[in-house]
mmCIF file with all atom_site columns, C-alpha atoms and ligand atoms in Angstrom:
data_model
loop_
_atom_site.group_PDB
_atom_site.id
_atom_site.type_symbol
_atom_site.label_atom_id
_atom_site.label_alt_id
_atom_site.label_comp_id
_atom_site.label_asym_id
_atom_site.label_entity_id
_atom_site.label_seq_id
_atom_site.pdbx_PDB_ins_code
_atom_site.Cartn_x
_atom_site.Cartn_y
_atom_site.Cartn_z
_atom_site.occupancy
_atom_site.B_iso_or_equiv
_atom_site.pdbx_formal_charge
_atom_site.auth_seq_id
_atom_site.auth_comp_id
_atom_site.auth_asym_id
_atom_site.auth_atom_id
_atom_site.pdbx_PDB_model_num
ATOM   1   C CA . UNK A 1 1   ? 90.360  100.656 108.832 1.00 40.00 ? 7   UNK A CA 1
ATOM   2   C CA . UNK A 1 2   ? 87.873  97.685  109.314 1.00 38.00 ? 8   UNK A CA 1
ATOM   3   C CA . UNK A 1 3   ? 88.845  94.076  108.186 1.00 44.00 ? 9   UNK A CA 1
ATOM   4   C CA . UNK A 1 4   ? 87.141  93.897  105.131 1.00 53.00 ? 10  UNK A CA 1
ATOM   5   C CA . UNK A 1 5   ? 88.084  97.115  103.520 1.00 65.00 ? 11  UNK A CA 1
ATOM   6   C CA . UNK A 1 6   ? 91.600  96.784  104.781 1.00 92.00 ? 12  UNK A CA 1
ATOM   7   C CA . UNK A 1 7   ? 94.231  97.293  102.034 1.00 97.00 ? 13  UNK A CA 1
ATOM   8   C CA . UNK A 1 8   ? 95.396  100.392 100.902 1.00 98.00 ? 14  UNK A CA 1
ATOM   9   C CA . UNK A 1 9   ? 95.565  100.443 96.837  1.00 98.00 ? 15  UNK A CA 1
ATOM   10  C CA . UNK A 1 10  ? 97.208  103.435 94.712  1.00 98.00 ? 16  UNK A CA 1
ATOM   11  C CA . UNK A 1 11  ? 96.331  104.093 91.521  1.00 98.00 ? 17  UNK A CA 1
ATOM   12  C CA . UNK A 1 12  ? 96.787  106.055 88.580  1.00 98.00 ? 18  UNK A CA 1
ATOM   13  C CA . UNK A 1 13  ? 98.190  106.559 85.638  1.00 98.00 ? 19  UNK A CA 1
ATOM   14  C CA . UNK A 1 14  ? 102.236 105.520 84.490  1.00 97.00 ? 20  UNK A CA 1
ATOM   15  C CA . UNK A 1 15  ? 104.316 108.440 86.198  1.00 96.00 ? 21  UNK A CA 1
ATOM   16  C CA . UNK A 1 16  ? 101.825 109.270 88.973  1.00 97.00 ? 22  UNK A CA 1
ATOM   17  C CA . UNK A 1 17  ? 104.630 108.254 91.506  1.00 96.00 ? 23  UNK A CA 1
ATOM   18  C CA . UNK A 1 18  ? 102.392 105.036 92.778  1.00 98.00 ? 24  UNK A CA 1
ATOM   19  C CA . UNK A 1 19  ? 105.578 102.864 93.617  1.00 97.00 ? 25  UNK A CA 1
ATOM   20  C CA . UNK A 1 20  ? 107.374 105.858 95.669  1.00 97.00 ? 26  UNK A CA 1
ATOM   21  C CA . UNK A 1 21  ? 103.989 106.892 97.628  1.00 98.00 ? 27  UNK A CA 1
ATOM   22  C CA . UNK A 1 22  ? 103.523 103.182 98.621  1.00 98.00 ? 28  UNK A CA 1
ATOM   23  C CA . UNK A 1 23  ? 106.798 102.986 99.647  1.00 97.00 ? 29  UNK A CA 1
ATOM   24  C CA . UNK A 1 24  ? 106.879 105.696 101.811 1.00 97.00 ? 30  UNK A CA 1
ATOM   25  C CA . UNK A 1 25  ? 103.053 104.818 103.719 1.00 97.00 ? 31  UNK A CA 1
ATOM   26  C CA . UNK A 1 26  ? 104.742 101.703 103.653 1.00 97.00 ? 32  UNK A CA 1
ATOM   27  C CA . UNK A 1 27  ? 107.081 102.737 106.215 1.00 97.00 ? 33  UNK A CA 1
ATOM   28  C CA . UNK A 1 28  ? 105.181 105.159 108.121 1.00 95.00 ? 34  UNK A CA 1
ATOM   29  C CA . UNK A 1 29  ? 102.200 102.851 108.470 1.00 95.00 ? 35  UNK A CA 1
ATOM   30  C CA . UNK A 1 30  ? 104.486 99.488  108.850 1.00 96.00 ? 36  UNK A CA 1
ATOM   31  C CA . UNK A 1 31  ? 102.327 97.811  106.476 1.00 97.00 ? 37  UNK A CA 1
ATOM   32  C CA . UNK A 1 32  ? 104.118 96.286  103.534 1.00 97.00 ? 38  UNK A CA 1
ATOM   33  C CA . UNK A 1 33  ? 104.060 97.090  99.841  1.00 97.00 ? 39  UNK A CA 1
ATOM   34  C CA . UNK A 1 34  ? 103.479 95.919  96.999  1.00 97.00 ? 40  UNK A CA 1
ATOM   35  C CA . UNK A 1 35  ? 104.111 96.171  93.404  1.00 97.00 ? 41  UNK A CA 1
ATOM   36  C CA . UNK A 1 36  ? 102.211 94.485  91.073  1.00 97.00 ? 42  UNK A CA 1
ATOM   37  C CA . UNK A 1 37  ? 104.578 94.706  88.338  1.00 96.00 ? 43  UNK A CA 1
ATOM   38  C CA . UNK A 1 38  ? 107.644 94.178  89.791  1.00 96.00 ? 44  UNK A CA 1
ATOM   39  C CA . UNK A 1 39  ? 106.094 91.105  90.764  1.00 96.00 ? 45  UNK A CA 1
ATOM   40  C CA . UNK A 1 40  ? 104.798 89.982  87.322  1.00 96.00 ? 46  UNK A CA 1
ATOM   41  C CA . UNK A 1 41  ? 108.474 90.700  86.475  1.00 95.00 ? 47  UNK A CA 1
ATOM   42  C CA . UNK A 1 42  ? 109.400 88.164  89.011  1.00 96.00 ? 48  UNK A CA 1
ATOM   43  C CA . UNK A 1 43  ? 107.522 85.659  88.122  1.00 94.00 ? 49  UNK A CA 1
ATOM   44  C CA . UNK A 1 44  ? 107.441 85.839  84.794  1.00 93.00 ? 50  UNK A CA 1
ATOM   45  C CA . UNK A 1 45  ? 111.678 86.437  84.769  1.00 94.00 ? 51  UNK A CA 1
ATOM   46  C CA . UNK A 1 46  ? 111.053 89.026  82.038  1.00 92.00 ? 52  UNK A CA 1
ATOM   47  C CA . UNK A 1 47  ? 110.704 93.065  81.803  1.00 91.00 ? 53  UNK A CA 1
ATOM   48  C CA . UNK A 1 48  ? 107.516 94.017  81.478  1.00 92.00 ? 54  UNK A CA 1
ATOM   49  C CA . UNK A 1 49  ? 108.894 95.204  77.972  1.00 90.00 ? 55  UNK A CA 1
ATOM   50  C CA . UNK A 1 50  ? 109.130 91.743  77.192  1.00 91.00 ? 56  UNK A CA 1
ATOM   51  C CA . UNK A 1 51  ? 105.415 90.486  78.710  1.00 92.00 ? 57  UNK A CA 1
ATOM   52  C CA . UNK A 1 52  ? 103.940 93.309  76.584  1.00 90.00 ? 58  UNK A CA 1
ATOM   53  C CA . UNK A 1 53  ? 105.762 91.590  73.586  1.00 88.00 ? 59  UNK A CA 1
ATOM   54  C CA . UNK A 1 54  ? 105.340 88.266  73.987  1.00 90.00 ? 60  UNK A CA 1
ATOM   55  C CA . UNK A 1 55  ? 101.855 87.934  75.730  1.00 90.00 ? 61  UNK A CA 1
ATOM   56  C CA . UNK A 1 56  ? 100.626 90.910  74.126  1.00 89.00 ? 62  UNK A CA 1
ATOM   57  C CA . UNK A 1 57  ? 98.868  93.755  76.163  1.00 91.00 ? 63  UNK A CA 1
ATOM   58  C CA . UNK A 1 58  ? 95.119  91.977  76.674  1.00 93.00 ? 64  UNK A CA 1
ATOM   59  C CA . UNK A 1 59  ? 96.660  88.931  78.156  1.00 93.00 ? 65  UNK A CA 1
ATOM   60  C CA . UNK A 1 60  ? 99.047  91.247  80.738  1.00 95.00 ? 66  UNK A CA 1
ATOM   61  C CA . UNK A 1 61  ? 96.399  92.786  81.505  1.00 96.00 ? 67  UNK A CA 1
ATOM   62  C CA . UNK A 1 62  ? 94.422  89.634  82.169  1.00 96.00 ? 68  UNK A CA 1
ATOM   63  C CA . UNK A 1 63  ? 97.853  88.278  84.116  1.00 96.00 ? 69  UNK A CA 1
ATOM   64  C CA . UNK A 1 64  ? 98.146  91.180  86.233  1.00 97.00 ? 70  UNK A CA 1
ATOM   65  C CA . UNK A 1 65  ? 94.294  91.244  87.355  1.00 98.00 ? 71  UNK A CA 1
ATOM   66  C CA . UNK A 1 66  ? 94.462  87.529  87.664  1.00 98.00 ? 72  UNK A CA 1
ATOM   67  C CA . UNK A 1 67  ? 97.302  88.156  89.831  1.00 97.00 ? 73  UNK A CA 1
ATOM   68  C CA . UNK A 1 68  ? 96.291  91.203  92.248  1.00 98.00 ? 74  UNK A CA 1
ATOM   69  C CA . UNK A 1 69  ? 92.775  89.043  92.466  1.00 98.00 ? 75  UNK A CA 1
ATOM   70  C CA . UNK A 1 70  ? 94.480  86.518  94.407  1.00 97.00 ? 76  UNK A CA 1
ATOM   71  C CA . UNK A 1 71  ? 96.766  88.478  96.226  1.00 97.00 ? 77  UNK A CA 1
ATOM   72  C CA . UNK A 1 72  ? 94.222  90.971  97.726  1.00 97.00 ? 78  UNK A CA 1
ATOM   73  C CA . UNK A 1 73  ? 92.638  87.683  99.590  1.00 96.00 ? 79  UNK A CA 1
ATOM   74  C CA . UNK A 1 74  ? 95.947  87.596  101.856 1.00 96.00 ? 80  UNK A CA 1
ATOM   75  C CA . UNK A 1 75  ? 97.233  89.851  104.549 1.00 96.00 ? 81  UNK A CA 1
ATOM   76  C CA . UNK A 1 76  ? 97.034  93.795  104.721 1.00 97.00 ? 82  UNK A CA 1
ATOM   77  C CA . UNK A 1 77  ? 99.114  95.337  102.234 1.00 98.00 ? 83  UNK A CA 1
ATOM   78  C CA . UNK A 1 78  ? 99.879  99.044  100.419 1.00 98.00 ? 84  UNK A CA 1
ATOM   79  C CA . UNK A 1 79  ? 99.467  98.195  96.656  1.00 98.00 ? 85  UNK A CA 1
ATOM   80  C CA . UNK A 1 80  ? 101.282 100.417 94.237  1.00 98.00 ? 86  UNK A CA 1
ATOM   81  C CA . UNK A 1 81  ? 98.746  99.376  90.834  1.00 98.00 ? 87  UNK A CA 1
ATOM   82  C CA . UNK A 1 82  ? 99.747  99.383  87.600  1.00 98.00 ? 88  UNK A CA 1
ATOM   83  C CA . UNK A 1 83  ? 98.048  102.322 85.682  1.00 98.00 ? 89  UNK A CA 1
ATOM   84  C CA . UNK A 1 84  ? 96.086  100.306 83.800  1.00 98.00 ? 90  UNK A CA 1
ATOM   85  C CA . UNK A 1 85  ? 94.491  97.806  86.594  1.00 98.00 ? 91  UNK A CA 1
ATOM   86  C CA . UNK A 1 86  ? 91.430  100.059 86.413  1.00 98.00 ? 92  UNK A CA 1
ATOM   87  C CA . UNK A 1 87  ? 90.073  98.938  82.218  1.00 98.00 ? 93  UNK A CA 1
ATOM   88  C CA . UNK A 1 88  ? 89.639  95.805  84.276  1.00 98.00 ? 94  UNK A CA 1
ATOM   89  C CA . UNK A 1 89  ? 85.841  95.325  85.852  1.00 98.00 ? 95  UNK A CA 1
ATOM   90  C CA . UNK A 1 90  ? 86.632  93.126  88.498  1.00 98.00 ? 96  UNK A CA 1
ATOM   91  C CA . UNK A 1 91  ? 89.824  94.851  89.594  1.00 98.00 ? 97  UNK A CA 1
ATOM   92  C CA . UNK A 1 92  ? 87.193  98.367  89.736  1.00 98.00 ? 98  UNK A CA 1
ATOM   93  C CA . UNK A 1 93  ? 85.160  96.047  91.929  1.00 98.00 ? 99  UNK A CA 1
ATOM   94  C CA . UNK A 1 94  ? 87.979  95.148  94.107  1.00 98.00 ? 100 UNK A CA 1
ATOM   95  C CA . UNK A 1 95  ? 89.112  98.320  94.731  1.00 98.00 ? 101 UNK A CA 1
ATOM   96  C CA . UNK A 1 96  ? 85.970  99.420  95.601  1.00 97.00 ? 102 UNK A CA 1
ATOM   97  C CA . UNK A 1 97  ? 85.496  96.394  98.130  1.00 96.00 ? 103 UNK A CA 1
ATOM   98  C CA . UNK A 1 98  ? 88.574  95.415  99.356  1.00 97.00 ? 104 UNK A CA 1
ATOM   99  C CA . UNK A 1 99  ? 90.578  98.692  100.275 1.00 97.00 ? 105 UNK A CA 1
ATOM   100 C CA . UNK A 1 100 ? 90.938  102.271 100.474 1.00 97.00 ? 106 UNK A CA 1
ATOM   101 C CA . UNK A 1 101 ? 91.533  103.167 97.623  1.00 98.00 ? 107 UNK A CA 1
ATOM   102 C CA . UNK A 1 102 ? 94.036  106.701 96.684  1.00 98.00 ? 108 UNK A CA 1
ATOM   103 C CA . UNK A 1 103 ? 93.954  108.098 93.383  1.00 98.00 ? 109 UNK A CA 1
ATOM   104 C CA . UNK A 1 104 ? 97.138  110.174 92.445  1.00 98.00 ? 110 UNK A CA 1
ATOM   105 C CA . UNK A 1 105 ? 96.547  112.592 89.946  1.00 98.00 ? 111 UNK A CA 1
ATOM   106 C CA . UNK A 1 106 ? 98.822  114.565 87.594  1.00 98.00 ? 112 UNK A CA 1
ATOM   107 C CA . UNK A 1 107 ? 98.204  116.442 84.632  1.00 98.00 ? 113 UNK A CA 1
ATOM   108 C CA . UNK A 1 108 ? 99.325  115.424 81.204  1.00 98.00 ? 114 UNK A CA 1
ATOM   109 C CA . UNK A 1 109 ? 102.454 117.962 81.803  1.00 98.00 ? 115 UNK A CA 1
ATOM   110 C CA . UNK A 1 110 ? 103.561 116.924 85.402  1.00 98.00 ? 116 UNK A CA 1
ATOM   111 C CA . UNK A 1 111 ? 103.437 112.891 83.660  1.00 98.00 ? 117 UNK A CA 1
ATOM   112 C CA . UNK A 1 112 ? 105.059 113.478 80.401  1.00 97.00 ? 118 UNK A CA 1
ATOM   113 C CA . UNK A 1 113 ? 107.867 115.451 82.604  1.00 97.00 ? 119 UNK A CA 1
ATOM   114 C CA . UNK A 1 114 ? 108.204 112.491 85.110  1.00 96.00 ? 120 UNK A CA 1
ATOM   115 C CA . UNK A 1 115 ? 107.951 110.056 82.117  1.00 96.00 ? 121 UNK A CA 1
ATOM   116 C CA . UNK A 1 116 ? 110.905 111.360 80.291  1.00 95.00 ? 122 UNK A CA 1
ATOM   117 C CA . UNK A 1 117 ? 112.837 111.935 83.584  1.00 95.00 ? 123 UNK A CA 1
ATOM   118 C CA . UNK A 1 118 ? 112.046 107.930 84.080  1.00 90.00 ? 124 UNK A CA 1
ATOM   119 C CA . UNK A 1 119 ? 114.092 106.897 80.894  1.00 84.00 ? 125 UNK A CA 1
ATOM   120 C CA . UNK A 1 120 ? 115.396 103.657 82.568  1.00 84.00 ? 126 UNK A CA 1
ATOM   121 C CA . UNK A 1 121 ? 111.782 102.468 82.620  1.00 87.00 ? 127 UNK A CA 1
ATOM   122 C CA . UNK A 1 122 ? 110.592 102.964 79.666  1.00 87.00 ? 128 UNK A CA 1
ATOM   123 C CA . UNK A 1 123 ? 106.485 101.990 79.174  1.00 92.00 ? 129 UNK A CA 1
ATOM   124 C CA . UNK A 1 124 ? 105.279 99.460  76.734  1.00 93.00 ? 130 UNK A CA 1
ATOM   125 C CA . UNK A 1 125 ? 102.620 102.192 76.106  1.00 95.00 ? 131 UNK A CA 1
ATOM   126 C CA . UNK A 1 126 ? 104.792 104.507 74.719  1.00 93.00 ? 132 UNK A CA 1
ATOM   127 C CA . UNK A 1 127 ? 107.630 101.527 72.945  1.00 88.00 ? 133 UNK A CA 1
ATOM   128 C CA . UNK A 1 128 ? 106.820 104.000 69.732  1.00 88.00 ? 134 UNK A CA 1
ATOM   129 C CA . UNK A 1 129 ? 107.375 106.920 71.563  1.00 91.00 ? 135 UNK A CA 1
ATOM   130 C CA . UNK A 1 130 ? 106.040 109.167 74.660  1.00 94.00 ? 136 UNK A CA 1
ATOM   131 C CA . UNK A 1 131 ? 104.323 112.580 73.762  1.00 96.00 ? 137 UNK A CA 1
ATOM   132 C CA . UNK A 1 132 ? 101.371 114.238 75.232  1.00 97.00 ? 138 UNK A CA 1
ATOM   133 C CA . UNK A 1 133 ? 99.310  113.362 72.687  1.00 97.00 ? 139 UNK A CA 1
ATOM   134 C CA . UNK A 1 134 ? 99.783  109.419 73.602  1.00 96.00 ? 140 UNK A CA 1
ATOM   135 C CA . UNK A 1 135 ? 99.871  110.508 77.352  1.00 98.00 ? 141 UNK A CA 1
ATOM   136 C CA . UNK A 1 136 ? 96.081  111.875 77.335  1.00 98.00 ? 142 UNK A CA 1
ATOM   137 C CA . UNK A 1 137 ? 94.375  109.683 74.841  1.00 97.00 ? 143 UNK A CA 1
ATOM   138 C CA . UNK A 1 138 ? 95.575  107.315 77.579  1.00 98.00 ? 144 UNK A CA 1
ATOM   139 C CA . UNK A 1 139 ? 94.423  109.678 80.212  1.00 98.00 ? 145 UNK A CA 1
ATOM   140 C CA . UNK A 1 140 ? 90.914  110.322 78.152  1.00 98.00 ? 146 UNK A CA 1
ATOM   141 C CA . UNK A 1 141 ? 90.120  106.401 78.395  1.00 98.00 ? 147 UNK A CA 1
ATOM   142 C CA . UNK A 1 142 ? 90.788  106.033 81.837  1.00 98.00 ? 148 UNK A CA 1
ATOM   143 C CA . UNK A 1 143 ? 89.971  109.020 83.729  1.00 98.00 ? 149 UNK A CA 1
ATOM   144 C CA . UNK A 1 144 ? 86.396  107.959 84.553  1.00 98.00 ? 150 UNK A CA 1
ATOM   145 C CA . UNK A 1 145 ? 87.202  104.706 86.217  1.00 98.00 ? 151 UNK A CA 1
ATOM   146 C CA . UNK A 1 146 ? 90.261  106.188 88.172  1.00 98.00 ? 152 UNK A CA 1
ATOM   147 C CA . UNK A 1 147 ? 87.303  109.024 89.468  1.00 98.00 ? 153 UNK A CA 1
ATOM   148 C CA . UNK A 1 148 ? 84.402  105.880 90.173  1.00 97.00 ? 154 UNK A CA 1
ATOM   149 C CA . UNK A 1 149 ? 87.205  103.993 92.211  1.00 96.00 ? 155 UNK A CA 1
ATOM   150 C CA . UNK A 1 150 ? 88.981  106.109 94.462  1.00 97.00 ? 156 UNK A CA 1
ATOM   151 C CA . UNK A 1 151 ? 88.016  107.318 98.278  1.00 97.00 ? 157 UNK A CA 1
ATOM   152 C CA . UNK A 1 152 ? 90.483  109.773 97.923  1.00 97.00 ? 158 UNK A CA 1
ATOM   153 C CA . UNK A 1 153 ? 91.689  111.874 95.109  1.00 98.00 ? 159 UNK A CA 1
ATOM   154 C CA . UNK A 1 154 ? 95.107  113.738 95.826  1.00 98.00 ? 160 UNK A CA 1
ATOM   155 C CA . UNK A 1 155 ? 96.258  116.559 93.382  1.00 98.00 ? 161 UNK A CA 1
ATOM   156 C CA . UNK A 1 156 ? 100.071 115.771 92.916  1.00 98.00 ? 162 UNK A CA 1
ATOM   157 C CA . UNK A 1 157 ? 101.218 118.467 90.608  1.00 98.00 ? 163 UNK A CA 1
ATOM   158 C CA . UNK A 1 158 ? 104.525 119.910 91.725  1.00 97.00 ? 164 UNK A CA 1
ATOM   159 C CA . UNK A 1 159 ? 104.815 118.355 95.261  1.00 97.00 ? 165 UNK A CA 1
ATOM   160 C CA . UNK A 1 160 ? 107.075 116.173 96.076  1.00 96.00 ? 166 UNK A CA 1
ATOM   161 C CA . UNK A 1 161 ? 106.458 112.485 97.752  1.00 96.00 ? 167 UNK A CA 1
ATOM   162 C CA . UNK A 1 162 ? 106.799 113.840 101.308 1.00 96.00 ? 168 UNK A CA 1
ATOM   163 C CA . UNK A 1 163 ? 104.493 116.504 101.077 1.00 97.00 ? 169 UNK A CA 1
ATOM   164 C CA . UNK A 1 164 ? 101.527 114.366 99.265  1.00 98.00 ? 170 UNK A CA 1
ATOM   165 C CA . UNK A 1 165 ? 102.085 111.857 102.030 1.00 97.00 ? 171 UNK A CA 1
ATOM   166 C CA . UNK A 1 166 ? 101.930 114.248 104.680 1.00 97.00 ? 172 UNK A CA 1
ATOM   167 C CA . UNK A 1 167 ? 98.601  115.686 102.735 1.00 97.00 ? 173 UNK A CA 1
ATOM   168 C CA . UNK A 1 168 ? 97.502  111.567 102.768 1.00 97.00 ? 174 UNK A CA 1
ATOM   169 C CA . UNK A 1 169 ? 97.752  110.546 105.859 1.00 95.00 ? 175 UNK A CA 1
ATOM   170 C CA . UNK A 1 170 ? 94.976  112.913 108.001 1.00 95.00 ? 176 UNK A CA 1
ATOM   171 C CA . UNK A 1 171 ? 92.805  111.642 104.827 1.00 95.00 ? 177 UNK A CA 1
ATOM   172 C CA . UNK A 1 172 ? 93.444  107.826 105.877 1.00 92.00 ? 178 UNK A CA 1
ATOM   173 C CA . UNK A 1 173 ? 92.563  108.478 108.912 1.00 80.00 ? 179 UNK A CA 1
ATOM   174 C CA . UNK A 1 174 ? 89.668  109.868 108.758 1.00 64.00 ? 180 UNK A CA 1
HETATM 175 C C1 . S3P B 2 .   ? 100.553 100.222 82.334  1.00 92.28 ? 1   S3P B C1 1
HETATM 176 C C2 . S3P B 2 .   ? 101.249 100.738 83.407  1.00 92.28 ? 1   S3P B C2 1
HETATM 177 C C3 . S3P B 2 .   ? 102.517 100.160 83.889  1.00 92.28 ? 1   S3P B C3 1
HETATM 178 C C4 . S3P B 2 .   ? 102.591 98.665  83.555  1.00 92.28 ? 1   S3P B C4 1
HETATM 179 C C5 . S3P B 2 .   ? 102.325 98.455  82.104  1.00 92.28 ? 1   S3P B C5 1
HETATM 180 C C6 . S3P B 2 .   ? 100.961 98.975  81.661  1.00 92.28 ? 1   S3P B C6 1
HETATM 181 C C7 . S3P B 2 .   ? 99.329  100.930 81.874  1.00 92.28 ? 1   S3P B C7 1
HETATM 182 O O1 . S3P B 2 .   ? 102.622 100.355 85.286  1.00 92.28 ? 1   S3P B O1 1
HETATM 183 O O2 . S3P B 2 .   ? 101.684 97.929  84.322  1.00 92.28 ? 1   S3P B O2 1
HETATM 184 O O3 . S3P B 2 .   ? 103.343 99.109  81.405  1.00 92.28 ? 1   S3P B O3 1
HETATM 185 O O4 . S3P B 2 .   ? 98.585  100.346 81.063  1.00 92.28 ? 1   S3P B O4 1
HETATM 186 O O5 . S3P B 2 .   ? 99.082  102.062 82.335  1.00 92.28 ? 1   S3P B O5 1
HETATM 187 P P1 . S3P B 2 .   ? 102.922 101.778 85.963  1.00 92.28 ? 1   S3P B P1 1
HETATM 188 O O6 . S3P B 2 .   ? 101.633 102.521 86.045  1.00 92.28 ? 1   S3P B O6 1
HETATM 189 O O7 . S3P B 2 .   ? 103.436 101.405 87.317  1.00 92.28 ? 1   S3P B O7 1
HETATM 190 O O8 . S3P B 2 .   ? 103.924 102.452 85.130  1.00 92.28 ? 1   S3P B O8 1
#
């Protein structure tokens, strides 16, 4: 991996297991993670719940870019994205630019599934209620730009994180 294109970002949508792939590279590849929103919740000292609600979703949108814009100019790091860091022009840019970029796909099944197992963190997105229906009008929005930005597309439908990683890492290195 050359200097300029040295980060490794993961994206995708909400339940597409982003923070527990990064985490993992993270420690095979000794290259620290990040993510982006548990950072905005650090900084801003408030669940992203409570962003959402108070900043409404254009301007966390416009935090979070504004935010992973900056950060991508500093050392090498494994980003775990937030799923919708893609509607965002310059972050598509970025990606494209800046890192390798991994795209972890799920169908609308395999999300709603690890969405409802996730009840802890519960998505602004879906504050009026998760279903399918919500989960792939999402999905229908955004599925181009996750497709234009990635290097590498990984099918993650009933694997678990070790084996996707293990099916990553040849494709990193190649
Ligand atoms: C969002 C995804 C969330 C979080 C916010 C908005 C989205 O991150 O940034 O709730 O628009 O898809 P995860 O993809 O990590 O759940």
């Amino acid at each position: 991996m050359g200097n300029s294109k040295n980060h490794i970002f993961i994206i995708g949508m909400m339940g597409s297991g982003k923070s527990s792939i990064a985490q993992l590279l993270s420690t095979k590849y000794n290259i620290p993670y990040i993510d982006t929103d548990k950072d905005l919740v650090e900084i801003m000292g408030a669940e992203i719940q409570g962003i959402f609600k108070s900043l409404t979703k254009k301007k966390f949108y416009h935090l979070e870019s504004t935010y992973f814009l900056e950060h991508i100019k500093g050392k090498q790091h494994i980003y775990a994205t937030g799923g919708g860091l893609v509607l965002n022009a310059a972050n598509r840019k970025a990606l494209k630019k800046f890192g390798t970029t991994l795209f972890l796909n799920a169908s609308i099944n395999t999300l709603f599934n690890r969405l409802s197992a996730d009840s802890k963190n519960i998505r602004p997105l879906f504050s009026n209620g998760l279903s399918k229906m919500q989960i792939k009008k999402i999905w229908e929005e955004r599925k181009k730009y996750y497709q234009q930005c990635s290097d590498i597309i990984i099918d993650t439908n009933n694997k678990s994180v070790s084996t996707i990683v293990d099916e990553i890492i040849p494709l990193l290195k190649s």
